[in-house]
Amino acid sequence: MDVSELQSMAKQERDRQKPHRILCCTAAGCLSSGAAKVKARLEEEVNIAGLTQAAEVCSVGCLRFCGHGPLVAVVPDGLLYEQVTPENALSIITALQGKATEAILTDPHHPFLTHQMPIVLENSGKINPERIEEYIAVGGYQSLHQALLEMTPADVVTEISRSGLRGRGGGGYPTGLKWATVAKMPTGQKYVVCNADEGDPGAFMDRSVLESDPHRVLEGMAIAGYAIGAHHGFIYVRAEYPLAIQHLQTAIHQAKHYGLLGSQIFDSPFDFKIDIRIGAGAFVCGEETALIHSIEGGRGTPRPRPPYPAEAGLWQCPTLINNVETFANIVPIIRQGADWYASIGTEKSKGTKVFALTGKVNHAGLIEVPMGTTVRQIVEVMGGGVPDGGTVKSVQTGGPSGGCIPAAELDTPVDYESLLKLGTMMGSGGMIVMDDQTNMVQIAQFYMDFCRSESCGKCIPCRAGTVQLHQLLSKFVNREATLADLEHLEALCHMVQNTSLCGLGISAPNPVLSTLRYFRQEYLDLIDQGQKSLHQPRVELGR
Amino acid sequence: MSVRTLTIDGVDVAIAADQTILQAARSAGIPIPTLCHLDGVSEVAACRLCLVEITGMQKLVPACVTRVAEGMEVQTQTPKLQDYRRMVVELLFSEGNHVCAICVANGNCDLQDAAIEVGMDHTRFPYQFPDRPVDISHPQFGMDHNRCILCTRCVRVCDEIEGAHVWDVAQRGANCYIVSGMNQPWGAVSACTSCGKCVDACPTGAIFRKGETTGEKERDRAKLNFLVTAREKKEWTR
């Protein structure tokens, strides 16, 4: 394939598309609330109404307003319907002909939608993720063409470095620097790995990207392969994401079919192939060295670093590992330039970040906002605050590795440094809102339970320490703890944090330390209640 | 061969550039406690007992896998390290069922030695009393999982020296256990050559010779090192 063929394919697809497109979200969230039936019914009604020339029903990826699914959008009319049922289908179709609709229309000026800045999600909810033609119609694979034929590998690395993009998996390591490190390793076998083992409770950003726009990730990986001199890429995706896996398989198959992956892409000397590896359900495999062992066919356990994967990764070869969202940012940076990207966000955190907004919030779903947006704006303006008049007590970010942002700090801008200063972290993008009914000690206990069962068991502090931490937290929740236990808890947290082998153990105490920092009184209250009720029957705690 | 000079606890040490901090410390007679480390097999840096502090580095680093560097200033016995090491050993004692009084390795046990070395005389953590099996299906040896600390020395000697790979780790977290063959009884694993290297490698009384009773376990550690270095040193007998 060459660029003229790519453009003619794009034109053909645009010409093929009907004047009205009824876009049904069939990503995992809406699918689980009945989107498949809605879509079937819509297709039926279009046929019955004889509108097959004027309108078409398409499957698309995430339309963001996940808490209000199933969602249906109509373009170019600019309508978004929420909580659609098969019974609403007819009235959505008749509305095309100008009649009033019975289905629930979402306010197009809703702050949840208007405050978003879609870069990673620019195609999400607009194209059918299972048709490469639609991706090409919106400019897909042109960035790869541009990189391969108009730029040297060094140019690509420079462009990514200048954009200021940082790893979206949580750590925030400068992506350009990582690429440059792998690129500078001696020529030979190198690998590109996409980490799609998203496992934080409540996080679904990467799943949405893979389900909604898989080609974007493939294109980003191919550009990375060109930049660092790799010809083979792996996507390590968790088995719990069957739809994402299916869409990736389809996408790889289609890209190969059109010569956009494989040998001599765009008639250049560059070859690149991508294979999928499916995780077997271990959270620790999101840690890069454990992920490498898992791809190699071994047990998913981490090893000490250095050597870092950039030097000795898959089968001891230099390996570039980036997260899904990081790869999804590559295409727009190549297309629109590093200066454009660097103009978005804050001084040290550039671009946008996708968050999965969940918990006690009126509007749950997927959001993409520029770095530097305040937590308050995300939770209270976009998310619409806590339902039933409750108040926000805390916002949890970073999953089991992160911590809590207390209500008093809601005006903190979302960027890597500001969140670290609060004792939490950006993480991969889970954002869980907790209301004033939430018991923070129980939250810490929940996360410790998660870490305990996800510990690989290799190093002692994580294997045995998380068990003891969980038991100590349970003592608090059961009101059996004493002040000595509090001291013990803190000492053990610091020990596990400072001595564990990998990131899982190092960060496992974070939810405890964070809740101790902002909600210490709750721990003390539980001790106090326990002392007072020593001779009274036990009462169930909280909700 | 290039040489690096560094200080460990204030003592100047000169050592080959490809050596680890642990090797440098041992060559200078400075003790650093270890449990998963075993001369002759690969390092896993799992027990975290050998963590040391290096001036200018925030993180603690495992001495067994960290290469020496010129001018490095290493501290091995700061109060923080001593505290953490004691907690590691306490966690180990509370995690398994370690009853020295009835153990074959009593008095000849690396875990006991580590406890004495780090000054641990009792554990502040509640005992977990896990329900673990004993496998005596092998004609010569036995495996008592109650005494296992999951150091994986047996896994490594069997794989790297004997080449049989009878052992591996199954499950995860606190449920981890050493598995023989395809999760078979040890006696049913045809790959096992009954060489006994795992018995010599085991730091505790978890893997033992049948017939040994309390405090009777003896190990031939020198055998492992002899086997590993025989070709290099051209020493075929000992």
Coordinates of C-alpha atoms in Angstrom, one line a residue, chain A residues 174-509:
Chain A
P174 CA 9.5 10.7 30.2
T175 CA 8.5 8.6 27.1
G176 CA 11.1 10.3 24.8
L177 CA 13.9 9.4 27.2
K178 CA 12.8 5.8 27.3
W179 CA 12.6 5.6 23.5
A180 CA 16.0 7.3 23.2
T181 CA 17.6 4.8 25.6
V182 CA 16.3 1.8 23.7
A183 CA 17.2 3.4 20.4
K184 CA 20.8 3.9 21.5
M185 CA 21.3 0.2 22.4
P186 CA 23.4 -1.6 19.8
T187 CA 21.5 -2.7 16.7
G188 CA 20.1 -6.2 16.9
Q189 CA 16.9 -7.9 18.1
K190 CA 14.8 -5.4 20.0
Y191 CA 11.2 -5.5 21.1
V192 CA 8.2 -3.2 21.6
V193 CA 5.8 -4.2 24.3
C194 CA 2.4 -2.6 25.0
N195 CA 1.4 -3.1 28.6
A196 CA -2.4 -3.7 28.6
D197 CA -2.6 -5.5 31.9
E198 CA -4.7 -2.8 33.4
G199 CA -5.7 -4.2 36.8
D200 CA -6.5 -1.4 39.3
P201 CA -9.9 -1.9 40.8
G202 CA -12.2 0.7 39.2
A203 CA -10.0 1.5 36.2
F204 CA -11.0 0.9 32.6
M205 CA -9.2 3.5 30.5
D206 CA -7.0 1.1 28.6
R207 CA -9.8 -1.3 28.0
S208 CA -11.9 1.5 26.5
V209 CA -9.1 2.6 24.2
L210 CA -8.4 -1.0 23.0
E211 CA -12.1 -1.7 22.5
S212 CA -12.9 1.6 20.8
D213 CA -9.8 2.4 18.7
P214 CA -7.4 -0.6 18.6
H215 CA -5.7 0.6 15.3
R216 CA -4.4 3.7 17.1
V217 CA -2.4 1.6 19.5
L218 CA -1.1 -0.6 16.7
E219 CA 0.0 2.5 14.7
G220 CA 1.7 4.0 17.8
M221 CA 3.5 0.7 18.4
A222 CA 4.7 0.5 14.8
I223 CA 6.0 4.1 15.0
A224 CA 7.8 3.2 18.2
G225 CA 9.3 0.1 16.5
Y226 CA 10.6 2.3 13.7
A227 CA 12.0 4.8 16.1
I228 CA 13.9 2.3 18.3
G229 CA 14.8 -0.2 15.6
A230 CA 12.5 -3.1 16.6
H231 CA 10.6 -5.3 14.2
H232 CA 8.5 -7.2 16.7
G233 CA 5.9 -6.0 19.1
F234 CA 3.8 -7.7 21.8
I235 CA 0.6 -6.6 23.3
Y236 CA 0.2 -8.1 26.8
V237 CA -3.5 -7.9 27.5
R238 CA -5.4 -9.4 30.4
A239 CA -7.7 -12.3 29.8
E240 CA -10.5 -10.4 31.6
Y241 CA -10.8 -8.1 28.6
P242 CA -12.2 -10.5 26.0
L243 CA -13.8 -7.8 23.8
A244 CA -10.5 -5.8 23.7
I245 CA -8.6 -9.0 22.7
Q246 CA -11.2 -9.7 20.0
H247 CA -10.9 -6.2 18.6
L248 CA -7.1 -6.3 18.7
Q249 CA -7.1 -9.6 16.9
T250 CA -9.4 -8.2 14.2
A251 CA -7.4 -5.0 13.9
I252 CA -4.0 -6.9 13.6
H253 CA -5.6 -9.2 11.0
Q254 CA -6.9 -6.2 8.9
A255 CA -3.7 -4.2 9.2
K256 CA -1.7 -7.2 8.0
H257 CA -4.2 -7.7 5.1
Y258 CA -3.6 -4.1 3.9
G259 CA 0.2 -4.3 4.4
L260 CA 0.1 -1.8 7.3
L261 CA 1.8 -4.4 9.5
G262 CA 4.2 -7.0 8.2
S263 CA 7.1 -6.6 5.7
Q264 CA 8.1 -3.5 3.9
I265 CA 5.3 -1.3 5.3
F266 CA 4.5 1.5 2.8
D267 CA 7.2 0.0 0.5
S268 CA 9.8 1.2 3.0
P269 CA 12.5 -1.2 4.3
F270 CA 10.7 -1.3 7.7
D271 CA 9.1 -4.5 8.9
F272 CA 6.9 -4.8 11.9
K273 CA 4.7 -7.5 13.3
I274 CA 2.6 -7.5 16.4
D275 CA 1.6 -10.5 18.5
I276 CA -0.9 -10.7 21.4
R277 CA -0.1 -12.4 24.7
I278 CA -2.9 -12.9 27.1
G279 CA -2.4 -12.6 30.8
A280 CA -3.6 -15.3 33.1
G281 CA -5.1 -13.1 35.7
A282 CA -2.2 -11.8 37.8
F283 CA -2.1 -8.1 38.8
V284 CA 1.7 -8.3 39.3
C285 CA 2.1 -9.0 35.6
G286 CA 1.5 -5.3 35.1
E287 CA 5.0 -4.8 36.7
E288 CA 7.3 -4.7 33.7
T289 CA 9.8 -7.4 34.7
A290 CA 7.0 -9.8 35.7
L291 CA 5.3 -9.0 32.4
I292 CA 8.5 -9.9 30.6
H293 CA 8.7 -13.3 32.4
S294 CA 5.1 -13.9 31.6
I295 CA 5.6 -13.2 27.9
E296 CA 8.6 -15.5 27.9
G297 CA 6.4 -18.3 29.2
G298 CA 7.7 -18.2 32.8
R299 CA 6.0 -17.6 36.1
G300 CA 4.9 -14.0 36.4
T301 CA 7.3 -12.8 39.1
P302 CA 9.4 -9.7 39.1
R303 CA 13.1 -9.5 39.2
P304 CA 15.4 -6.8 40.7
R305 CA 16.2 -3.9 38.4
P306 CA 18.8 -2.9 37.1
P307 CA 19.2 -4.2 34.5
Y308 CA 16.2 -2.3 33.2
P309 CA 14.2 -3.7 30.3
A310 CA 15.5 -1.0 28.0
E311 CA 18.8 -2.7 28.4
A312 CA 17.9 -6.4 29.0
G313 CA 14.2 -7.1 28.6
L314 CA 12.5 -9.8 26.6
W315 CA 14.9 -12.7 26.1
Q316 CA 17.6 -10.4 27.4
C317 CA 17.1 -8.0 24.4
P318 CA 16.5 -4.3 24.7
T319 CA 12.8 -3.8 25.1
L320 CA 10.6 -0.8 25.1
I321 CA 7.6 -1.1 27.4
N322 CA 4.9 1.5 27.3
N323 CA 1.3 1.6 28.5
V324 CA -1.7 1.5 26.1
E325 CA -2.5 5.2 26.6
T326 CA 1.1 6.2 26.0
F327 CA 1.0 4.5 22.6
A328 CA -2.4 6.0 21.9
N329 CA -0.8 9.5 22.2
I330 CA 1.9 8.9 19.6
V331 CA -0.2 9.2 16.5
P332 CA -1.5 12.8 17.3
I333 CA 2.0 13.9 18.3
I334 CA 3.4 12.8 14.9
R335 CA 0.4 14.2 13.1
Q336 CA 0.1 17.6 14.8
G337 CA 3.7 18.1 16.1
A338 CA 5.4 18.2 19.4
D339 CA 4.8 21.9 19.8
W340 CA 1.1 21.5 19.6
Y341 CA 1.2 18.7 22.2
A342 CA 3.5 20.5 24.5
S343 CA 1.1 23.5 24.5
I344 CA -1.5 21.4 26.3
G345 CA -1.2 20.7 30.0
T346 CA 1.1 22.0 32.7
E347 CA 4.8 22.9 32.7
K348 CA 5.9 19.4 33.7
S349 CA 2.9 17.2 32.7
K350 CA 2.0 17.7 29.0
G351 CA -1.1 16.6 27.1
T352 CA -4.2 15.1 28.4
K353 CA -5.1 12.2 30.8
V354 CA -7.9 9.7 30.5
F355 CA -9.6 8.9 33.8
A356 CA -12.2 6.3 34.7
L357 CA -14.5 8.3 37.0
T358 CA -16.4 6.0 39.3
G359 CA -17.7 5.6 42.8
K360 CA -20.1 7.9 44.6
V361 CA -20.5 10.3 41.7
N362 CA -23.6 11.3 39.7
H363 CA -22.0 10.8 36.3
A364 CA -19.6 7.9 36.1
G365 CA -17.7 7.3 33.0
L366 CA -14.7 7.9 30.9
I367 CA -13.2 11.4 30.7
E368 CA -10.2 12.9 29.0
V369 CA -9.0 16.2 30.4
P370 CA -5.9 18.4 29.9
M371 CA -3.3 17.9 32.6
G372 CA -3.7 20.6 35.3
T373 CA -7.5 20.3 35.5
T374 CA -8.4 20.4 39.2
V375 CA -9.8 17.3 40.9
R376 CA -12.8 19.5 42.0
Q377 CA -13.6 20.3 38.4
I378 CA -13.5 16.6 37.5
V379 CA -15.5 15.4 40.4
E380 CA -17.9 18.2 41.1
V381 CA -18.4 19.9 37.7
M382 CA -18.0 17.1 35.3
G383 CA -19.0 14.3 37.6
G384 CA -21.9 16.3 39.1
G385 CA -20.8 15.6 42.7
V386 CA -22.1 13.0 45.1
P387 CA -25.7 11.6 44.5
D388 CA -28.5 12.3 47.0
G389 CA -26.9 15.4 48.4
G390 CA -24.0 13.8 50.0
T391 CA -20.6 15.4 50.1
V392 CA -17.2 14.3 48.8
K393 CA -15.0 13.0 51.5
S394 CA -12.1 11.9 49.4
V395 CA -11.0 10.9 45.9
Q396 CA -8.9 7.8 45.4
T397 CA -6.4 7.8 42.6
G398 CA -3.7 5.3 41.6
G399 CA -5.6 2.2 42.8
P400 CA -3.9 -0.1 45.3
S401 CA -0.6 1.7 44.7
G402 CA -2.1 5.2 45.2
G403 CA -3.8 7.1 47.9
C404 CA -6.6 9.4 48.8
I405 CA -7.0 13.1 48.0
P406 CA -9.0 14.6 51.0
A407 CA -11.9 17.0 50.3
A408 CA -9.8 19.9 51.5
E409 CA -7.3 19.3 48.7
L410 CA -9.8 19.0 45.8
D411 CA -8.4 22.1 44.2
T412 CA -5.2 20.3 43.4
P413 CA -4.4 20.3 39.7
V414 CA -4.1 16.8 38.2
D415 CA -0.4 16.4 37.3
Y416 CA 2.3 13.9 38.3
E417 CA 4.1 16.1 40.8
S418 CA 1.0 17.6 42.6
L419 CA -0.5 14.2 43.2
L420 CA 2.8 12.8 44.5
K421 CA 3.0 15.7 46.9
L422 CA -0.3 14.7 48.4
G423 CA 1.0 11.2 49.0
T424 CA -0.9 9.6 46.1
M425 CA -0.1 9.2 42.5
M426 CA -1.5 9.7 39.0
G427 CA -1.6 6.0 38.5
S428 CA -3.0 4.6 35.3
G429 CA -6.2 6.7 35.7
G430 CA -8.7 5.2 38.1
M431 CA -10.5 7.9 40.0
I432 CA -12.9 6.7 42.7
V433 CA -15.1 9.2 44.5
M434 CA -16.0 8.5 48.1
D435 CA -18.7 10.2 50.1
D436 CA -19.0 11.1 53.8
Q437 CA -20.5 7.7 54.6
T438 CA -17.3 5.9 53.6
N439 CA -15.1 4.5 56.3
M440 CA -11.5 5.1 55.3
V441 CA -10.1 2.3 57.4
Q442 CA -12.3 -0.2 55.5
I443 CA -11.0 1.3 52.2
A444 CA -7.4 0.7 53.4
Q445 CA -8.4 -2.8 54.4
F446 CA -10.0 -3.4 51.0
Y447 CA -6.8 -2.4 49.1
M448 CA -4.6 -4.4 51.4
D449 CA -6.7 -7.4 50.9
F450 CA -6.3 -6.9 47.1
C451 CA -2.5 -6.6 47.4
R452 CA -2.3 -9.6 49.7
S453 CA -4.1 -11.8 47.3
E454 CA -2.2 -10.4 44.3
S455 CA 1.3 -10.6 45.8
C456 CA 3.4 -13.1 43.8
G457 CA 5.0 -14.5 47.0
K458 CA 8.6 -14.0 45.8
C459 CA 9.9 -11.6 48.4
I460 CA 9.1 -11.8 52.1
P461 CA 8.0 -8.3 53.0
C462 CA 5.3 -8.4 50.4
R463 CA 4.3 -12.0 50.8
A464 CA 4.1 -12.1 54.6
G465 CA 4.0 -8.4 55.3
T466 CA 0.7 -7.7 53.4
V467 CA -0.9 -10.7 55.3
Q468 CA 0.1 -9.1 58.6
L469 CA -1.0 -5.6 57.5
H470 CA -4.4 -6.9 56.4
Q471 CA -4.8 -8.6 59.8
L472 CA -3.9 -5.4 61.6
L473 CA -6.4 -3.4 59.6
S474 CA -9.1 -6.0 60.2
K475 CA -8.4 -5.6 63.9
F476 CA -9.2 -1.9 63.5
V477 CA -12.3 -2.5 61.5
N478 CA -13.5 -5.1 64.1
R479 CA -12.7 -2.5 66.8
E480 CA -10.2 -4.8 68.5
A481 CA -7.2 -2.6 67.8
T482 CA -5.1 -0.8 70.4
L483 CA -2.7 2.1 70.2
A484 CA 0.1 -0.4 70.1
D485 CA -1.4 -1.8 66.9
L486 CA -1.4 1.6 65.3
E487 CA 2.3 2.0 66.0
H488 CA 2.9 -1.6 64.7
L489 CA 0.9 -0.8 61.6
E490 CA 2.9 2.2 60.8
A491 CA 6.2 0.5 61.4
L492 CA 5.3 -2.5 59.2
C493 CA 4.0 -0.1 56.4
H494 CA 7.4 1.6 56.3
M495 CA 9.2 -1.7 56.3
V496 CA 7.2 -3.2 53.5
Q497 CA 7.5 0.0 51.5
N498 CA 11.3 0.2 51.9
T499 CA 12.2 -3.4 51.5
S500 CA 9.9 -5.0 48.9
L501 CA 11.3 -6.2 45.6
C502 CA 8.9 -4.7 43.1
G503 CA 6.4 -1.9 42.8
L504 CA 3.5 -4.0 44.0
G505 CA 5.1 -4.4 47.5
I506 CA 6.7 -1.0 47.6
S507 CA 3.4 0.7 46.9
A508 CA 1.1 -1.7 48.8
P509 CA 1.2 0.3 52.0

